[in-house]
Structure formats: C-alpha cells, structure tokens
Short mmCIF file of C-alpha atoms in Angstrom, two decimals:
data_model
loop_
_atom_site.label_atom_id
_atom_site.label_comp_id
_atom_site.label_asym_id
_atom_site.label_seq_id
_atom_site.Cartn_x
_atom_site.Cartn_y
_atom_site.Cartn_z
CA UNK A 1 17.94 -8.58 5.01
CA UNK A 2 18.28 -5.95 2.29
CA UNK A 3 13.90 -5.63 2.41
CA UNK A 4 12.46 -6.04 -1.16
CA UNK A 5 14.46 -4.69 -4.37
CA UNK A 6 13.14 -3.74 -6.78
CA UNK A 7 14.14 -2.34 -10.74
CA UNK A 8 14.44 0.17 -12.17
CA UNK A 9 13.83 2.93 -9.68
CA UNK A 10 12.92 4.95 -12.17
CA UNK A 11 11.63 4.51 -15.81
CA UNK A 12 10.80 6.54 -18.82
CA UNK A 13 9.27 5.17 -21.76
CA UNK A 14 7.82 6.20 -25.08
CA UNK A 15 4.50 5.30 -25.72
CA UNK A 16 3.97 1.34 -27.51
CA UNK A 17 7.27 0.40 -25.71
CA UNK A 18 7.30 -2.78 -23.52
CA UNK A 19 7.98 -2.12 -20.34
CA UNK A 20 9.26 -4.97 -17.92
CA UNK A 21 9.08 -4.14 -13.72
CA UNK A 22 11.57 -6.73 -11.24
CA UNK A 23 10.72 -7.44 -7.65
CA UNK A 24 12.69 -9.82 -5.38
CA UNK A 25 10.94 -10.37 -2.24
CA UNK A 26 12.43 -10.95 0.99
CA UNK A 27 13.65 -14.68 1.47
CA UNK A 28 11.15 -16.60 3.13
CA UNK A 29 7.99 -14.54 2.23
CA UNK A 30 5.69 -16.93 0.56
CA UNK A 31 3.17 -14.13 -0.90
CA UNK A 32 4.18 -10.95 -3.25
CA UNK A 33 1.93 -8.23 -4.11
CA UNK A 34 1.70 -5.61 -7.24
CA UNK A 35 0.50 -2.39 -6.24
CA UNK A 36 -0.02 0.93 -8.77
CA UNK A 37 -0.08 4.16 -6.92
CA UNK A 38 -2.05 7.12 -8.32
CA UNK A 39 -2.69 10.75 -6.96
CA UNK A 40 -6.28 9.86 -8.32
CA UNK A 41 -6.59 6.68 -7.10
CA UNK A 42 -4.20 5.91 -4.47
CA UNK A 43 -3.05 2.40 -3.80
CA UNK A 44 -4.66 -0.57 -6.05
CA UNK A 45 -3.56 -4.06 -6.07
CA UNK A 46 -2.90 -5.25 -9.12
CA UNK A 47 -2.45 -8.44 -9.02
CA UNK A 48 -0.74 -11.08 -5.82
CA UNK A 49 0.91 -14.39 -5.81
CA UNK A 50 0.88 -17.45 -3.09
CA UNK A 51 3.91 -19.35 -3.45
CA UNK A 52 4.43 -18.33 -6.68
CA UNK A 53 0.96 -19.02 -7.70
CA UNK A 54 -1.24 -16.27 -9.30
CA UNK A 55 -4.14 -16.26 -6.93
CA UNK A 56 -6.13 -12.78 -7.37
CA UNK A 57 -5.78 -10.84 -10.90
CA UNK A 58 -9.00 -9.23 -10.96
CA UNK A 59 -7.13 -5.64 -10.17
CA UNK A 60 -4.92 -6.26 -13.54
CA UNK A 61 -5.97 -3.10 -15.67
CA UNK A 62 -6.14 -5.00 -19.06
CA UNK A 63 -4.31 -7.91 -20.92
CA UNK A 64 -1.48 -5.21 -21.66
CA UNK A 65 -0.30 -5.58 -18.03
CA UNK A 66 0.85 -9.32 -17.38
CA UNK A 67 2.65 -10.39 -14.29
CA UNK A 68 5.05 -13.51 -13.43
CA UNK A 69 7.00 -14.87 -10.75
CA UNK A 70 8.75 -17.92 -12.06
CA UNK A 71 10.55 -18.92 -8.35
CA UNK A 72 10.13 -17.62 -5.31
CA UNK A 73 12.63 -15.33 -5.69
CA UNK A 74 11.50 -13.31 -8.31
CA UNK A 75 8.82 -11.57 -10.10
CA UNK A 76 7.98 -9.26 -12.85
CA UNK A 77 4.96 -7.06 -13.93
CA UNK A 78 5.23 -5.86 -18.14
CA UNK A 79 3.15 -3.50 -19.42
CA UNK A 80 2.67 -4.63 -23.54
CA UNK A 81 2.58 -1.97 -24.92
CA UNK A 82 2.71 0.95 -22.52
CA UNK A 83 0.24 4.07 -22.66
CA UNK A 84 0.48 7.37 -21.24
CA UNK A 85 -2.08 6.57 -18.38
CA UNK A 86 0.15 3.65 -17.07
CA UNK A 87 2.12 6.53 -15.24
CA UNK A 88 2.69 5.70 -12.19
CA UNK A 89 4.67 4.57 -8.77
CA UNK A 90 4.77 0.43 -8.81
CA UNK A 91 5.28 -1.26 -5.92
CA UNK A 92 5.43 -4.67 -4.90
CA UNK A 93 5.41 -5.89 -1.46
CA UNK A 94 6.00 -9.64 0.07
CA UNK A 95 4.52 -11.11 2.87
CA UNK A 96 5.38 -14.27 5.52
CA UNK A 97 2.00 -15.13 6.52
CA UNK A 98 1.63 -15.75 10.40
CA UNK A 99 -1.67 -16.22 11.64
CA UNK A 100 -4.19 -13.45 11.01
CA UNK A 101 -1.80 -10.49 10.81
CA UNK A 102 0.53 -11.08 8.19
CA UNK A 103 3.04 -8.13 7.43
CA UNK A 104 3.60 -6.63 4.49
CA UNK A 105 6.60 -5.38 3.35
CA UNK A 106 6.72 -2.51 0.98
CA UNK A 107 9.46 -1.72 -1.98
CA UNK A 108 11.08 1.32 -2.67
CA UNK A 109 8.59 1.45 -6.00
CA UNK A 110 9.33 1.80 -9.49
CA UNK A 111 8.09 5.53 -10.94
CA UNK A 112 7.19 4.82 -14.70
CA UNK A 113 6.59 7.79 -17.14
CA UNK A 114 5.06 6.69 -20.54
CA UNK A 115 5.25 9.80 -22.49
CA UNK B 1 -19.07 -2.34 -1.69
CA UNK B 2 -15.87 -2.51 0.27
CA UNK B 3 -14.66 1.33 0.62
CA UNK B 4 -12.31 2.69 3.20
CA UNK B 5 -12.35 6.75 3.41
CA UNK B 6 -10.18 8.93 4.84
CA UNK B 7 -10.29 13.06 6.03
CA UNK B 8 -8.89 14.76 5.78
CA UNK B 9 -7.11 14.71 2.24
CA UNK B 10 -4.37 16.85 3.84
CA UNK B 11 -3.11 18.73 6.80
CA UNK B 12 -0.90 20.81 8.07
CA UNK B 13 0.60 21.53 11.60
CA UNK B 14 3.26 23.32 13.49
CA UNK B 15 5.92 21.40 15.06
CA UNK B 16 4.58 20.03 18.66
CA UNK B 17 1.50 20.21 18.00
CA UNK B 18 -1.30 16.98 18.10
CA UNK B 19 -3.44 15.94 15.40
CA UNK B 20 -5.73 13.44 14.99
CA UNK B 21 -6.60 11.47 11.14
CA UNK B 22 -9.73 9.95 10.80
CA UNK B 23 -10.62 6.85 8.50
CA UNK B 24 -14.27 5.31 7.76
CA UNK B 25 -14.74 1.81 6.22
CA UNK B 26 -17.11 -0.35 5.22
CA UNK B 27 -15.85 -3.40 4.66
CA UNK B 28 -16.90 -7.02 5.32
CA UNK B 29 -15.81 -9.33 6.44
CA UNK B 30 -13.68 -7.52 8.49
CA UNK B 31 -10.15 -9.06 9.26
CA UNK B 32 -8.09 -6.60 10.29
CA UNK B 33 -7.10 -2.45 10.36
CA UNK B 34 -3.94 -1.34 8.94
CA UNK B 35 -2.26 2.45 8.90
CA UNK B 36 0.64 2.95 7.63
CA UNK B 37 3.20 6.06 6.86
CA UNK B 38 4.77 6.56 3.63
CA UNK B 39 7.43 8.64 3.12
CA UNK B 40 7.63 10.91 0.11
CA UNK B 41 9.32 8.46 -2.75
CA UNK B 42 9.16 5.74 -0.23
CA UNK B 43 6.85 2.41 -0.07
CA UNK B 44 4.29 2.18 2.82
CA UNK B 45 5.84 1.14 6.34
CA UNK B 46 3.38 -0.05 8.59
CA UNK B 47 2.94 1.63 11.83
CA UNK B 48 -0.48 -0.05 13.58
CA UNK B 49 -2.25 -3.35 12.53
CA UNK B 50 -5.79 -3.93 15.15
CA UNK B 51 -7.96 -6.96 14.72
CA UNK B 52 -11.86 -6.72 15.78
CA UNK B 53 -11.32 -7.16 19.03
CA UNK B 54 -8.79 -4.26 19.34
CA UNK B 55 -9.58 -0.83 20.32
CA UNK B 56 -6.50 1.10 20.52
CA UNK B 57 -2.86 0.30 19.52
CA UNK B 58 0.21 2.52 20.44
CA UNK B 59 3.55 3.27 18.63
CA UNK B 60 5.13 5.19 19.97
CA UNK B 61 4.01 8.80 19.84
CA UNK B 62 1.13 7.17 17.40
CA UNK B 63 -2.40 6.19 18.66
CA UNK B 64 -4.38 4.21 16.78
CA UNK B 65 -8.24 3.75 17.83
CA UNK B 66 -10.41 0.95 16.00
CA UNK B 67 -14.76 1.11 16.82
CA UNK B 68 -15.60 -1.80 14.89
CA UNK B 69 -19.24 -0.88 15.51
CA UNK B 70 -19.42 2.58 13.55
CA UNK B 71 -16.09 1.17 11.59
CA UNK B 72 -14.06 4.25 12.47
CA UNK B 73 -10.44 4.27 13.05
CA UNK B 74 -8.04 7.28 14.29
CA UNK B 75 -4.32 7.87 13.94
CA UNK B 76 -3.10 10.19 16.90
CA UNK B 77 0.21 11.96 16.84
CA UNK B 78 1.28 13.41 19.60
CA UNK B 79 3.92 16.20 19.61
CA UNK B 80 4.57 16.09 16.06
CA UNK B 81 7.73 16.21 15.02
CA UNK B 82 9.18 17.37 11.26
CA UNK B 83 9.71 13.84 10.58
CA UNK B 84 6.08 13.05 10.69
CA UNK B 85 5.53 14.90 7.63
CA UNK B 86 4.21 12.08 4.93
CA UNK B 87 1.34 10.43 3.61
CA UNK B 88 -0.67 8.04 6.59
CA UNK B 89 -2.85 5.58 4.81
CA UNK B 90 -5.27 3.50 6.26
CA UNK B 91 -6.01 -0.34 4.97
CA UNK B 92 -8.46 -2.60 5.80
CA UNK B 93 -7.94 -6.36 5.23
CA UNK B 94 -11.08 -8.20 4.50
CA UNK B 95 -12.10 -11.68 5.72
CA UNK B 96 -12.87 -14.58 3.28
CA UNK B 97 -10.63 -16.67 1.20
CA UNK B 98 -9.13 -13.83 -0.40
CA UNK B 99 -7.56 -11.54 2.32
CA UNK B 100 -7.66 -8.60 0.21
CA UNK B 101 -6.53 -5.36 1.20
CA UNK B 102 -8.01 -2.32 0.70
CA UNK B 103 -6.72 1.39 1.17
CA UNK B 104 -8.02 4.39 1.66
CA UNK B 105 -6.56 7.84 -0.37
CA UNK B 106 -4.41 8.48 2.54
CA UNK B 107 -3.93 12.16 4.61
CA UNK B 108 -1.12 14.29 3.99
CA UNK B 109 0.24 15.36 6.82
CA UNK B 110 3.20 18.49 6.48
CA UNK B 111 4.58 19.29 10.05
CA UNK B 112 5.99 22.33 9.94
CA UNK B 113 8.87 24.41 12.18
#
C-alpha cells in the first residue's frame, strides 16, 4: 500500500486565494483525520470523518476552512479565502479501527504559505 | 481541561549516548498513550501505543513507561543513534464517544556525532 497521499506537497498562495488540500486514505481505513501543525501550537485536529461522515468539527478554525470527503476514498480541506496565519504543515491521517488501539496513519503533509 | 505536556522542548546528545523524554497529561477519560517520532518534513510514525493497564512498552532501542496514577509517561532511547534525531511527540487518546486525540508540543531531539 502506497500509505496516505496527499496534494500538493507544497503550496504557496497569495492572500484571499482559495486554497483546496487532497487526501486519499489508505483502502480500508474507515476514519480520516485533518491535522494543522504549528511551531506555536503543535499538532491540532481540525476536523475527522467516520465513514465518510463528519463526526467532530469543533477544531475547524472558522467557516473559511471547510472540509469534505465525498467517498471513502477521498477528501479535501479548502481554506476560503486564505490568510497569512493559515501557514502551516496539513496533514491528514486515516485510521482502521480495531478494538481500543486503532492506528493512525500519518501523510507526508501539505506545507501551505499564504503570503 | 485535557492538556498533555512535554520537557523538555528540545535536546541534544552525542551519538551513544541515553536520554530519557518526559510527558505529563491530564486527561480523562483516559483511553490510551501514544508517542510517536516525526521526521523533519515527515508525518508522525508511531513508535509506542500503552493502554491503562500498561506500564512499559519496548521498540526496539525505545522504552516507553506509562504511571497512570501521576499520568506520567517516558520515552527511553538507548544508544542513540544519528537517526534518532527528530521531533518525539506524545498523544493521549481520551475515552468517551469521541476518541479524541490530544498531543503534546513534542521534544526535539538532535543526536549528534
């Protein structure tokens, strides 16, 4: 299994621009995860999904950040419009739960620069 | 409110040489106690995962420790190698309906020759 993909691996942005983030998780894993990574603030989740169901947004910065996996195959996070603060290393991460220790499986990241 | 805290914020050790990471949490309900390594430019790879009932877990030359009754954890590295160098966070997944994970700021950890 090629792990989870995701695009672009790198992104650079003017301020106001939309900005759209891809995962695919790995085939089978039933839950997918948005993290932001920070040097301030480390790791937050932003938002994760259950079978393709939204099931905890609360981490989702403001209604400029909107996330969407439409099969189980994909997903996308867009930032409408983008600021300078939403800098940062996105990750998303899918999961096959199995009892109480369910894995979960980071991707490479997407590094955004709003400037 | 759930916190998990880690020290120190960075570190750095000769090549060989043992270290130990701390992380403090208060979170509840408790599930479970994550650390994982992350590469520079990398995502998090998970190294340990210990439940409640755990108190140490081994991976190779890592040691994890877990007192659920002060909620401390330890990472252990023994003979450190240059590879080691990266970021070691620590996660805690909480109980409940929600499962949520939460991580600590991580420890930055340079191994050098």
């Amino acid at each position: 299994d090629a792990g989870v993909i995701q695009s672009p691996r790198h992104e650079v942005t003017e301020m106001g621009q939309e900005v759209t983030l891809r995962c695919k998780p790995i085939s089978g894993h039933n839950s997918l995860f948005w993290y932001r990574q920070t040097m301030m603030r480390g790791l937050e989740l932003l938002i994760y999904f259950n079978n393709n169901v939204p099931i905890d947004d609360s981490g989702m910065p403001e209604d400029r950040f909107s996330a969407k996996m439409p099969n189980a195959s994909f997903s996308t996070l867009k930032i409408q419009p983008s600021e300078p603060r939403d800098s940062a290393v996105y990750f998303c991460a899918s999961r096959a739960r199995t009892g109480l220790r369910g894995e979960q499986y980071f991707g490479p990241g997407t590094r955004l620069t709003v400037t | 409110k759930n916190q998990v805290e880690q020290s120190p914020q960075s570190l750095i050790i000769l090549e060989g040489k043992n270290c130990t990471l701390q992380c403090n949490y208060t979170v509840s309900p408790f599930s479970n106690l994550r650390w994982y390594k992350q590469d520079t430019g990398r995502g998090p790879v998970s190294l340990t995962i210990m439940t409640f009932s755990e108190n140490t877990k081994s991976n190779g030359r890592y040691t994890a420790t877990l007192d659920a009754d002060t909620k401390q954890s330890s990472l252990h590295i023994t003979a450190s190698q240059l590879s080691d160098s990266a970021s070691y966070i620590c996660v805690v997944e909480a109980g409940g309906a929600t499962n949520k994970l939460i991580f600590g700021t991580g420890t930055l950890l340079a191994v050098q020759p």
